[in-house]
XYZ file of C-alpha atoms in Angstrom:
779
model
C -4.431 -9.739 -27.304
C -1.963 -6.848 -27.126
C -0.820 -5.764 -23.681
C -3.779 -7.471 -22.077
C -3.653 -8.009 -18.332
C -5.801 -11.098 -18.216
C -5.773 -14.420 -20.038
C -7.118 -17.913 -19.281
C -3.631 -18.989 -18.162
C -3.547 -16.306 -15.502
C -6.807 -17.071 -13.746
C -6.011 -16.742 -10.039
C -5.381 -19.989 -8.273
C -6.640 -20.961 -4.844
C -4.331 -19.683 -2.133
C -3.747 -20.882 1.415
C -6.089 -19.579 4.056
C -4.835 -16.396 5.711
C -5.392 -15.658 9.391
C -8.406 -13.475 10.097
C -6.193 -10.673 11.398
C -4.443 -10.408 8.063
C -7.017 -8.133 6.470
C -6.186 -5.705 3.728
C -6.257 -1.935 4.115
C -9.543 -1.605 2.260
C -11.397 -4.109 4.407
C -11.793 -5.985 1.124
C -10.032 -9.144 2.262
C -7.008 -8.443 0.095
C -5.213 -11.475 1.423
C -8.160 -13.719 0.660
C -9.471 -11.995 -2.449
C -7.810 -14.443 -4.823
C -9.380 -17.481 -3.126
C -11.604 -19.015 -5.738
C -13.111 -22.237 -6.882
C -11.071 -21.975 -10.047
C -10.071 -24.938 -12.191
C -6.553 -26.379 -12.032
C -3.997 -23.594 -11.610
C -1.653 -22.576 -14.436
C 1.719 -24.248 -14.627
C 3.769 -21.585 -12.860
C 1.348 -21.603 -9.939
C 2.290 -25.205 -9.095
C 5.656 -23.935 -7.901
C 4.281 -21.544 -5.330
C 4.719 -23.926 -2.417
C 7.383 -22.988 0.118
C 10.053 -25.215 -1.450
C 13.366 -24.063 -0.023
C 15.412 -27.302 -0.054
C 18.231 -27.222 -2.576
C 17.505 -29.042 -5.812
C 19.780 -32.036 -6.397
C 21.844 -32.378 -9.579
C 19.621 -33.481 -12.470
C 16.383 -32.840 -10.535
C 13.529 -31.301 -12.507
C 13.151 -27.569 -11.807
C 10.700 -24.964 -13.051
C 12.331 -21.799 -14.400
C 10.382 -18.579 -14.881
C 11.902 -16.649 -17.816
C 12.406 -12.927 -17.241
C 11.105 -12.194 -20.724
C 7.556 -12.189 -22.039
C 6.690 -15.860 -21.433
C 4.118 -16.262 -18.660
C 4.702 -19.919 -17.834
C 7.322 -22.107 -16.205
C 9.768 -24.027 -18.360
C 11.185 -27.342 -17.133
C 14.953 -27.975 -16.949
C 17.393 -30.217 -15.118
C 19.275 -28.741 -12.166
C 23.000 -28.298 -12.967
C 25.696 -30.685 -11.777
C 26.141 -28.920 -8.427
C 22.418 -28.471 -7.875
C 20.728 -25.103 -7.364
C 18.640 -23.214 -4.833
C 15.003 -22.183 -5.347
C 14.926 -18.543 -6.357
C 18.351 -18.704 -8.026
C 18.985 -16.622 -11.136
C 20.054 -18.941 -13.934
C 20.865 -19.014 -17.611
C 18.990 -21.666 -19.586
C 18.743 -22.684 -23.253
C 15.574 -21.779 -25.142
C 15.787 -22.917 -28.726
C 19.129 -21.755 -30.138
C 19.690 -18.975 -27.579
C 20.365 -18.537 -23.894
C 17.893 -16.633 -21.681
C 17.883 -15.541 -18.035
C 15.286 -16.861 -15.624
C 14.593 -17.645 -11.984
C 14.291 -21.117 -10.499
C 10.733 -20.698 -9.243
C 10.343 -24.156 -7.738
C 9.766 -27.759 -8.794
C 9.140 -28.412 -12.469
C 5.690 -28.825 -13.971
C 6.181 -32.307 -15.417
C 4.914 -31.139 -18.807
C 8.168 -32.066 -20.624
C 9.230 -35.736 -20.849
C 12.349 -36.559 -18.849
C 14.275 -37.510 -21.981
C 13.766 -34.075 -23.495
C 14.848 -32.057 -20.448
C 17.828 -29.792 -21.026
C 20.107 -28.810 -18.143
C 20.436 -25.353 -16.656
C 23.461 -23.780 -18.351
C 24.807 -21.928 -15.340
C 23.885 -20.278 -12.070
C 24.368 -16.513 -12.125
C 26.071 -14.474 -9.441
C 23.006 -12.815 -7.888
C 21.301 -13.391 -4.523
C 18.339 -15.791 -4.942
C 14.787 -14.546 -4.501
C 13.601 -15.962 -1.167
C 10.383 -17.968 -0.823
C 8.454 -15.107 0.885
C 9.415 -12.775 -1.950
C 8.294 -15.241 -4.598
C 5.033 -15.803 -2.742
C 4.481 -12.044 -2.503
C 5.053 -11.573 -6.224
C 2.718 -14.441 -7.075
C -0.077 -13.233 -4.813
C 0.347 -9.635 -5.961
C 0.073 -10.859 -9.551
C -3.109 -12.746 -8.672
C -4.671 -9.788 -6.927
C -3.899 -7.234 -9.640
C -4.500 -9.682 -12.524
C -0.975 -9.029 -13.788
C 1.085 -11.640 -15.664
C 3.648 -12.972 -13.212
C 6.701 -12.072 -15.360
C 5.566 -8.434 -15.403
C 5.291 -8.458 -11.614
C 8.703 -10.128 -11.293
C 10.229 -7.406 -13.462
C 9.271 -4.903 -10.759
C 11.514 -6.879 -8.406
C 14.491 -7.102 -10.767
C 14.788 -3.523 -12.022
C 18.471 -3.017 -11.338
C 21.255 -3.227 -13.921
C 23.906 -5.899 -14.012
C 22.306 -8.150 -11.413
C 23.713 -11.229 -13.075
C 27.155 -9.943 -14.028
C 28.963 -10.758 -10.796
C 30.852 -8.452 -8.477
C 33.088 -5.754 -9.926
C 35.908 -4.271 -7.856
C 36.530 -0.709 -6.729
C 38.969 1.268 -4.570
C 38.009 1.693 -0.901
C 39.699 3.469 1.982
C 40.405 2.430 5.577
C 42.420 3.767 8.487
C 46.159 3.206 7.916
C 48.976 2.195 10.306
C 50.866 5.509 10.277
C 50.269 8.928 11.758
C 49.506 11.809 9.454
C 52.209 14.396 8.933
C 51.092 17.977 9.290
C 47.576 17.843 10.746
C 44.877 20.132 9.392
C 41.188 20.453 10.273
C 40.229 18.718 7.024
C 42.593 15.791 7.624
C 41.403 15.484 11.223
C 37.784 15.257 10.081
C 38.582 12.537 7.547
C 40.515 10.473 10.100
C 37.757 10.960 12.679
C 35.203 9.430 10.284
C 37.425 6.373 9.802
C 38.022 5.994 13.555
C 34.294 6.286 14.278
C 33.485 3.562 11.705
C 36.363 1.075 11.927
C 34.254 -1.715 10.454
C 33.431 0.253 7.286
C 35.236 0.657 3.970
C 34.480 3.939 2.192
C 34.808 4.925 -1.438
C 36.700 8.112 -2.116
C 33.471 10.061 -2.637
C 31.725 8.597 0.419
C 34.612 9.394 2.744
C 35.023 12.898 1.349
C 31.277 13.600 1.690
C 30.997 12.270 5.238
C 34.044 14.248 6.345
C 33.107 17.367 4.406
C 36.474 17.553 2.670
C 37.825 17.421 -0.858
C 39.094 14.181 -2.397
C 42.627 15.627 -2.516
C 42.694 15.548 1.294
C 42.048 11.786 1.273
C 44.660 11.143 -1.387
C 47.200 13.110 0.618
C 46.536 10.934 3.662
C 47.027 7.832 1.480
C 50.439 9.137 0.406
C 51.422 9.522 4.068
C 50.140 6.057 5.016
C 47.523 7.396 7.438
C 44.824 5.999 5.134
C 45.103 2.758 3.179
C 43.653 2.312 -0.321
C 42.624 -1.243 -1.207
C 40.355 -3.055 -3.643
C 37.007 -4.458 -2.558
C 33.790 -5.612 -4.265
C 31.892 -2.663 -5.747
C 28.635 -3.413 -3.955
C 29.520 -2.628 -0.350
C 27.200 -2.723 2.676
C 25.740 0.564 3.822
C 27.049 2.243 6.994
C 25.882 0.634 10.231
C 23.278 2.729 12.027
C 23.854 3.610 15.693
C 20.772 2.215 17.423
C 21.859 3.531 20.812
C 22.019 7.136 19.640
C 19.423 9.298 21.339
C 16.736 10.938 19.285
C 14.758 14.011 20.258
C 12.897 14.072 23.556
C 9.422 12.650 23.085
C 6.205 14.031 24.505
C 4.055 11.732 26.696
C 1.744 11.035 23.730
C 4.724 10.189 21.541
C 6.257 7.937 24.195
C 3.053 5.930 24.539
C 2.749 5.524 20.767
C 6.435 4.612 20.399
C 6.168 2.007 23.158
C 3.222 0.356 21.404
C 5.109 0.244 18.113
C 8.226 -1.191 19.771
C 6.068 -3.985 21.208
C 4.778 -4.631 17.684
C 8.355 -4.937 16.407
C 9.337 -7.285 19.228
C 6.408 -9.589 18.405
C 7.986 -10.503 15.043
C 4.544 -11.193 13.634
C 2.189 -9.465 11.225
C 0.338 -6.426 12.532
C -0.823 -3.140 11.051
C -1.143 0.130 12.944
C -2.687 3.370 11.775
C -0.568 6.185 13.240
C -2.833 9.209 13.003
C -1.373 12.486 14.152
C -2.086 16.106 13.403
C 0.437 17.888 11.201
C 3.549 18.684 13.221
C 2.778 16.102 15.926
C 6.052 14.218 15.425
C 4.837 11.038 13.736
C 8.254 10.595 12.123
C 10.109 10.520 15.444
C 7.596 7.993 16.759
C 7.942 5.521 13.925
C 11.736 5.922 13.921
C 11.571 4.330 17.373
C 9.880 1.338 15.724
C 12.624 1.353 13.079
C 15.285 1.234 15.810
C 13.596 -1.684 17.558
C 13.202 -3.580 14.276
C 16.913 -3.206 13.556
C 17.744 -4.375 17.098
C 15.835 -7.528 16.255
C 18.270 -8.083 13.388
C 15.609 -7.360 10.772
C 15.341 -4.724 8.034
C 13.040 -1.713 7.771
C 11.548 0.118 4.812
C 10.072 3.632 4.888
C 7.984 4.579 1.854
C 7.566 8.262 0.966
C 5.115 9.564 -1.659
C 7.491 12.042 -3.326
C 11.206 12.091 -4.133
C 11.267 15.705 -2.960
C 10.624 14.508 0.598
C 13.657 12.244 0.771
C 16.283 14.942 1.357
C 14.822 16.306 4.590
C 13.847 12.831 5.763
C 17.302 11.348 5.196
C 18.798 14.241 7.135
C 16.521 13.358 10.070
C 17.534 9.702 9.846
C 21.228 10.593 9.833
C 20.737 12.894 12.820
C 18.880 10.128 14.671
C 21.179 7.186 13.819
C 24.499 8.843 13.008
C 24.668 7.494 9.452
C 22.576 7.776 6.280
C 19.956 5.259 5.240
C 19.952 3.576 1.842
C 17.896 5.453 -0.758
C 15.768 4.046 -3.611
C 13.880 6.094 -6.202
C 13.955 7.050 -9.883
C 16.581 9.733 -9.312
C 19.257 7.172 -8.372
C 22.120 6.239 -10.657
C 22.174 2.747 -12.128
C 25.235 1.892 -10.012
C 23.392 2.876 -6.837
C 20.361 0.812 -7.838
C 22.489 -2.286 -8.339
C 24.265 -1.823 -5.017
C 21.064 -1.360 -3.031
C 19.319 -4.302 -4.707
C 22.172 -6.609 -3.714
C 22.550 -5.187 -0.224
C 18.822 -5.475 0.469
C 19.000 -9.137 -0.568
C 22.077 -9.919 1.539
C 21.296 -7.796 4.599
C 23.852 -5.082 3.862
C 21.141 -2.394 3.931
C 19.307 -2.281 7.244
C 17.086 0.751 6.566
C 15.822 1.705 3.121
C 13.961 4.916 2.347
C 12.263 5.047 -1.004
C 9.378 5.567 -3.369
C 6.636 2.975 -3.926
C 8.849 0.725 -6.096
C 11.136 0.100 -3.087
C 8.471 -2.319 -1.873
C 9.695 -4.756 -4.540
C 13.282 -4.920 -3.298
C 14.305 -8.488 -2.299
C 14.876 -7.877 1.434
C 16.579 -10.683 3.301
C 14.398 -10.225 6.396
C 11.884 -7.386 6.176
C 10.545 -6.634 9.653
C 8.851 -3.252 9.223
C 7.199 -1.252 6.453
C 6.238 2.362 7.128
C 3.918 4.024 4.608
C 4.284 7.725 5.351
C 1.467 10.027 4.175
C -0.419 6.805 3.509
C -3.410 8.662 2.060
C -1.369 10.044 -0.837
C -2.548 9.130 -4.331
C 1.088 8.816 -5.492
C 1.150 5.334 -3.978
C -1.141 4.118 -6.768
C 0.792 3.274 -9.924
C -1.388 4.134 -12.902
C 0.888 2.918 -15.733
C 2.270 -0.524 -16.532
C 1.530 -2.797 -13.584
C -1.382 -1.205 -11.722
C -1.003 -1.556 -7.958
C -1.405 0.444 -4.768
C 1.801 0.375 -2.699
C -0.165 0.818 0.527
C -2.172 -2.330 -0.182
C 0.873 -4.252 -1.343
C 2.759 -3.230 1.816
C 0.095 -4.939 3.908
C 0.193 -8.025 1.690
C 3.979 -8.289 1.828
C 4.076 -7.748 5.589
C 1.543 -10.529 6.133
C 3.823 -12.922 4.235
C 7.053 -11.701 5.881
C 5.439 -11.662 9.366
C 6.240 -7.969 9.628
C 4.786 -4.830 11.135
C 3.113 -2.158 8.989
C 2.736 1.455 10.121
C 0.377 3.641 8.096
C 1.173 7.234 9.072
C -0.947 10.242 8.168
C -2.668 13.316 9.527
C -5.535 12.576 7.135
C -5.698 8.814 6.512
C -7.657 7.471 3.594
C -11.194 6.435 4.427
C -10.391 2.755 3.907
C -7.602 2.803 6.489
C -9.717 4.839 8.896
C -12.567 2.333 8.508
C -10.264 -0.626 9.137
C -9.116 1.001 12.363
C -12.731 1.686 13.339
C -13.751 -1.951 12.969
C -10.623 -3.225 14.730
C -8.748 -4.691 11.766
C -5.929 -2.249 12.455
C -4.590 -0.935 15.709
C -4.803 2.823 16.001
C -2.494 5.310 17.697
C -3.317 9.012 17.863
C -1.093 12.053 18.353
C -3.571 14.884 19.015
C -1.199 17.847 19.487
C 1.865 19.423 17.933
C 5.192 19.037 19.676
C 6.901 21.803 21.602
C 5.392 25.275 21.618
C 3.815 24.911 18.174
C 0.028 24.872 17.998
C -2.345 24.015 15.197
C -3.132 26.935 12.879
C -6.432 28.743 12.964
C -8.410 28.117 9.770
C -10.676 30.689 8.158
C -12.794 30.744 5.032
C -12.545 33.720 2.695
C -15.999 34.087 1.067
C -15.087 35.054 -2.480
C -18.655 36.173 -3.155
C -17.981 39.133 -0.861
C -14.485 39.999 -2.101
C -13.868 42.958 -4.430
C -11.287 41.358 -6.694
C -10.124 42.678 -10.051
C -10.788 40.645 -13.181
C -7.814 38.465 -14.009
C -6.666 38.355 -10.383
C -7.049 35.458 -7.975
C -5.589 36.658 -4.682
C -8.395 38.234 -2.656
C -7.807 41.523 -0.795
C -8.275 39.667 2.501
C -5.557 37.134 1.667
C -3.287 39.825 0.206
C -3.508 41.817 3.441
C -2.588 38.711 5.432
C 0.469 38.137 3.212
C 1.500 41.787 3.629
C 1.321 41.431 7.409
C 3.686 38.431 7.250
C 6.114 40.334 5.086
C 6.239 43.097 7.693
C 6.997 40.514 10.380
C 9.588 38.807 8.135
C 7.587 35.558 8.122
C 6.897 33.304 5.167
C 3.582 32.770 3.382
C 2.418 29.889 1.217
C -0.077 30.314 -1.609
C -1.419 26.984 -2.828
C -3.014 26.283 -6.202
C -3.286 22.732 -7.488
C -2.678 23.610 -11.152
C 0.693 23.364 -12.858
C 1.807 25.738 -15.566
C 0.674 29.268 -16.406
C -2.898 28.697 -17.594
C -4.943 25.501 -18.064
C -6.581 26.777 -21.283
C -5.402 29.017 -24.127
C -8.303 30.552 -26.074
C -8.479 32.483 -29.325
C -10.544 35.582 -28.660
C -11.262 35.886 -32.371
C -12.808 32.491 -33.167
C -13.127 30.824 -29.744
C -10.735 27.966 -30.595
C -9.034 26.293 -27.617
C -5.558 24.922 -28.166
C -5.738 21.155 -27.712
C -3.388 18.216 -27.841
C -3.268 16.519 -31.259
C -3.049 13.099 -29.589
C -5.467 13.477 -26.645
C -8.848 14.951 -25.818
C -7.175 17.417 -23.479
C -6.309 21.090 -23.570
C -2.690 22.141 -23.880
C -1.427 23.874 -20.749
C 0.729 26.960 -21.191
C 4.070 26.786 -19.367
C 5.329 30.327 -19.758
C 8.592 29.771 -17.892
C 9.516 27.194 -20.556
C 7.732 29.093 -23.372
C 5.925 25.892 -24.324
C 2.474 24.366 -24.433
C 2.252 20.967 -22.778
C -0.261 18.140 -22.617
C -0.441 16.773 -19.077
C -1.820 13.466 -20.387
C 0.792 12.359 -22.916
C 3.620 14.878 -22.458
C 3.296 16.409 -25.939
C 4.958 19.847 -26.084
C 4.751 22.617 -28.664
C 6.135 26.145 -28.910
C 3.620 28.847 -28.075
C 2.152 29.966 -31.448
C 1.871 33.610 -32.455
C -1.282 33.094 -34.519
C -4.354 30.984 -33.867
C -3.860 27.631 -35.643
C -7.601 27.563 -36.498
C -8.392 31.035 -37.862
C -4.896 32.490 -38.282
C -5.605 35.611 -36.237
C -2.485 37.056 -34.613
C -2.327 38.532 -31.125
C -5.674 36.983 -30.119
C -4.487 33.995 -28.055
C -5.254 34.570 -24.379
C -4.715 32.489 -21.235
C -7.840 31.418 -19.381
C -7.668 30.543 -15.701
C -4.666 30.464 -13.404
C -1.800 28.058 -12.893
C 0.975 28.501 -10.353
C 3.154 30.369 -12.852
C 0.410 32.920 -13.505
C -0.221 33.189 -9.790
C 3.483 33.905 -9.363
C 3.171 36.735 -11.871
C 0.266 38.223 -9.915
C 2.104 37.922 -6.615
C 5.164 39.658 -8.090
C 2.935 42.586 -9.107
C 1.260 42.742 -5.681
C 4.504 42.451 -3.699
C 7.339 43.666 -5.956
C 9.999 43.615 -3.220
C 9.175 40.132 -1.902
C 11.272 37.101 -2.783
C 9.001 34.500 -4.379
C 9.556 30.847 -5.184
C 7.311 28.691 -7.371
C 7.353 24.995 -6.464
C 6.032 22.675 -9.161
C 7.470 19.345 -10.252
C 7.798 20.356 -13.897
C 9.962 23.393 -13.126
C 12.946 21.360 -11.934
C 15.149 19.226 -14.126
C 16.124 16.691 -11.472
C 15.105 15.372 -8.081
C 18.250 16.916 -6.598
C 17.458 20.420 -7.868
C 13.952 20.179 -6.422
C 15.279 18.980 -3.054
C 17.826 21.791 -3.043
C 15.096 24.361 -3.702
C 12.991 23.031 -0.826
C 15.962 23.121 1.535
C 16.718 26.710 0.551
C 13.111 27.739 1.209
C 13.232 26.059 4.610
C 16.367 28.116 5.318
C 14.489 31.336 4.507
C 15.431 31.932 0.856
C 11.854 32.989 -0.072
C 9.227 35.234 1.485
C 6.282 33.856 -0.481
C 6.088 30.245 -1.645
C 3.678 29.425 -4.477
C 3.091 25.749 -5.097
C 0.999 22.827 -6.234
C 0.166 19.791 -4.081
C 3.906 19.116 -3.983
C 4.167 21.608 -1.083
C 1.445 19.857 0.952
C 3.428 16.646 1.465
C 5.269 16.723 4.752
C 7.601 19.676 4.241
C 8.648 21.656 7.277
C 9.172 25.392 6.745
C 9.801 26.720 10.274
C 9.212 30.384 9.434
C 6.004 29.834 7.448
C 2.999 31.180 9.348
C 0.372 31.690 6.635
C -1.083 29.138 4.214
C -3.530 30.506 1.661
C -5.527 28.239 -0.639
C -6.441 30.055 -3.849
C -9.262 27.753 -4.998
C -10.437 25.524 -2.172
C -13.443 24.415 -4.263
C -11.375 23.049 -7.153
C -11.444 19.397 -6.061
C -15.126 19.401 -5.117
C -16.350 19.482 -8.699
C -17.005 16.377 -10.777
C -18.228 12.892 -9.935
C -15.068 11.369 -8.462
C -15.966 8.907 -5.719
C -13.194 10.290 -3.506
C -13.538 13.995 -4.352
C -14.714 15.057 -0.903
C -12.147 12.921 0.901
C -9.262 14.152 -1.251
C -10.272 17.793 -0.910
C -10.571 17.435 2.847
C -7.151 15.779 3.119
C -5.459 18.268 0.805
C -6.861 21.317 2.583
C -5.856 19.916 5.972
C -2.365 19.078 4.728
C -1.854 22.522 3.166
C -3.150 24.227 6.309
C -0.738 22.142 8.335
C 2.292 23.788 6.700
C 1.619 26.938 8.751
C 2.819 27.585 12.300
C 5.074 24.550 12.744
C 7.510 26.415 15.007
C 6.886 28.861 17.842
C 5.067 31.558 15.851
C 1.328 30.812 15.523
C -0.015 29.891 12.106
C -3.112 30.755 10.115
C -4.745 29.141 7.082
C -7.153 30.931 4.740
C -9.325 29.032 2.274
C -10.678 31.073 -0.628
C -14.048 29.553 -1.494
C -17.291 30.325 -3.271
C -18.994 27.589 -1.215
C -18.224 28.409 2.436
C -21.180 26.312 3.599
C -20.159 23.150 1.729
C -19.985 20.218 4.202
C -16.285 19.604 3.433
C -15.344 23.253 4.010
C -17.411 23.329 7.199
C -15.757 20.151 8.530
C -12.339 21.726 7.973
C -13.343 24.955 9.690
C -14.791 23.065 12.674
C -11.641 20.944 12.980
C -13.953 17.922 12.924
C -11.918 15.167 11.292
C -13.760 12.301 12.954
C -17.139 13.777 12.097
C -16.127 14.110 8.461
C -14.910 10.521 8.190
C -18.015 9.138 9.873
C -20.281 11.104 7.533
C -18.244 10.100 4.484
C -18.236 6.434 5.554
C -21.999 6.485 6.010
C -22.475 8.058 2.572
C -20.303 5.334 1.020
C -22.182 2.624 2.913
C -25.541 3.943 1.707
C -24.240 4.056 -1.879
C -22.679 0.590 -1.605
C -19.246 1.928 -2.513
C -15.785 1.021 -1.168
C -14.866 0.167 1.503
C -18.272 -1.550 1.620
C -17.906 -3.103 -1.842
C -15.217 -3.752 -4.436
C -14.655 -2.001 -7.760
C -12.702 -2.892 -10.879
C -12.162 -0.505 -13.751
C -12.168 -1.969 -17.266
C -10.463 0.193 -19.890
C -10.358 -0.713 -23.571
C -8.330 1.373 -25.993
C -7.708 1.387 -29.725
C -6.817 3.802 -32.483
C -10.224 2.956 -33.997
C -13.033 4.617 -31.995
C -15.791 2.434 -33.414
C -13.827 -0.783 -32.909
C -13.210 -0.120 -29.226
C -16.828 0.856 -28.543
C -18.148 -2.222 -30.384
C -15.905 -4.514 -28.321
C -16.952 -2.805 -25.090
C -20.620 -3.269 -25.967
C -19.962 -6.938 -26.761
C -18.281 -7.423 -23.394
C -21.152 -5.715 -21.573
C -23.621 -8.170 -23.135
C -21.788 -11.344 -22.072
C -21.289 -10.970 -18.336
C -22.355 -14.390 -17.096
C -19.112 -15.017 -15.109
C -19.670 -11.705 -13.325
C -23.385 -12.253 -12.863
C -22.653 -15.548 -11.079
C -20.856 -13.702 -8.279
C -23.562 -11.026 -8.057
C -21.484 -8.290 -9.679
C -22.931 -5.294 -11.486
C -21.446 -3.944 -14.723
C -21.871 -0.262 -15.538
C -21.187 1.083 -19.013
C -19.658 1.097 -21.512
C -19.048 4.811 -21.848
C -16.248 6.917 -23.287
C -13.667 7.704 -20.640
C -13.777 11.300 -19.334
C -10.571 11.851 -21.313
C -11.677 9.782 -24.264
C -8.464 9.891 -26.309
C -4.921 9.644 -24.924
C -1.793 9.272 -27.065
C -3.967 8.794 -30.131
C -5.914 5.903 -28.637
C -9.657 6.083 -28.021
C -10.646 4.853 -24.577
C -13.886 3.274 -23.346
C -14.550 2.331 -19.738
C -16.727 -0.124 -17.867
C -16.996 -0.347 -14.117
C -17.600 -3.582 -12.219
C -18.957 -3.500 -8.669
C -19.098 -6.606 -6.483
C -19.623 -7.606 -2.903
C -16.454 -7.316 -0.840
C -16.389 -11.095 -0.268
C -16.941 -12.037 -3.916
C -14.130 -13.806 -5.880
C -13.856 -10.843 -8.228
C -10.480 -11.586 -9.810
C -11.432 -15.076 -10.899
C -14.707 -13.836 -12.366
C -12.939 -11.037 -14.244
C -10.378 -13.453 -15.687
C -13.124 -15.850 -16.839
C -15.092 -12.953 -18.316
C -12.131 -11.562 -20.299
C -11.160 -15.036 -21.516
C -14.412 -15.278 -23.514
C -13.354 -12.663 -26.021
C -10.902 -12.381 -28.872
C -9.232 -9.022 -29.262
C -7.732 -7.471 -32.382
C -3.984 -7.009 -32.171
C -4.249 -3.235 -31.781
C -6.912 -3.300 -29.062
C -5.736 -3.240 -25.449
C -7.610 -4.321 -22.374
C -6.576 -3.030 -18.957
C -8.168 -4.179 -15.700
C -7.648 -1.889 -12.717
C -8.468 -3.539 -9.395
C -9.531 -0.978 -6.746
C -9.273 2.012 -9.122
C -8.333 5.354 -7.619
C -8.806 7.394 -10.779
C -11.686 7.222 -13.218
C -10.116 9.244 -16.024
């Protein structure tokens, strides 16, 4: 089977009982979901016991290769013994491979044939809680363990030992002629006498050029020495005072500090309206966690959010936090991986993959904007970082804080039934108040063909321009136009590899497929009929909206925020910071702008197509639309000037639109929960998406039909199987896709049944099977 997520060897094994309080965020018993009455566990599972005693020389050990093998291999411990979790080099046939000592050996190889571990590598061992987390996460997601372990070892040069670099400390002599720049550099060193800085770090913290530091070295005021390349991160000042908290914030912060002091697993839903100061509240929990000598992790849904957040952390604690995301250099990734493992990084801020760092003692995980769909990884290993945060915290005996103005229904439900504690911040801080929200009934608007900004919204933008305030226009479509149509023959330009339309990106002068990334130059003639000058854009994207806004307000400064318009995470962060500083009058953006940004002078948020997310049969369409509209509205009026949000809609009486207008969050969630309960959908049941793909359309449909006819393992647990049917986007990257959907009772041993079901079938080498536990997308 090619790239198949399940095999007989990986049937989930029975796990230890988890305390009742350790429920998962979906109310689906995540921590118990892999409990089954399965047959004997696979070989690597035998090593999952908490075996932390050092292995004696010559003792049998089980090594998990970091390659494609999904089983333990038995070896003899080296002459000096080795620790569980150690990275080692071992012989496999004629070559040497890298692996991890996962625990005791399996006993499958006779003693006489055991080969010794070649050497222990210079990398911090993976602790028992980390290995347990990876094993249980693999069980839950039906992922081969080596693939899950690779998520935890994605840093270069982990096994190459420590390299050296030049670092700088305060020297014994006085500086000669003192300048402001030299004084700032020396002040940084005096304020952090325990730290060694690289040339770049010291120059950045002092705000000076590197030549200033080198001049101080020449005078002996600063000493240059060699030290290991992977240095600890600056120590945070836990006694530094943050902003003054409101009474509501103080009560919430006190509860979270108590949770940190308990040093045991607990999960809290921190629900606060936009602008209520949730960040300052959970930073109090971070401070208390660090006082306990433990580490803290804050997960953010977008890289673009890290710049402003790190600035807040540095203002609060006097030093920057460690940062982990795809925009980091390889050197930075290696340093943070090692420092997380050895305790040299006390606070880490990162994207979802930061959850797989090997923390020495993880005491707190904050999932900010916990409702955000970016926490679900849809490629490679399929997992939801919010769910995995709860699982890891239960193993590490840590606190979890799920923070959001619009929590996902599953988290809200868990708080309702008492699985999670709940803290509420009902008001904005300071003089800021929540924006007024209005619906613009597009059925009554006199709007020109080819335009999308209604006269009512345009007048509101004009009023802000007169008052020198900022406006936000939100449209959740990237590019210039979602469809390009030939007005001669009706042909729509499509992707050659996917059943998807090519999206025009006029700024780049390209057509792009948002499924596979295929790009093409914009043609002059229709590729179907050859007619020239007949290709026309249909529908708006943010680039086209920007063009319209420029025509409506020619003197206004506009900025278009979309992830594909910026070449790097840094350039996107810089653009956001400039907007916050007033560099634009009108901001036009996709859902990127809805995620936690703070634009103090922005007083109007206009949603161009509030109905866009309500169409289709997505289980979570109403919930996602509600959350997105509330988040976009919340960008307005975050300082002293009052804010207003305007939702352009053709369905002003739709229940979701009405709930937003009434400011009735609780009523919406209760109604949505009841609708899910009546339909038997999550969080009142469990789902698994089954996706088969092949370059041969008939082959993949035949196999899906075969699987749908042999469902005895699923029938035994009372599960229903729906399908097969072509996926809504039936071809991606040249592969035809067919889906089935499995629904089971929330207490059913779904993973074991799925593994047994998949194990019945043989798959051609070019056919792939993917199993998505708790799917968030049905495309």
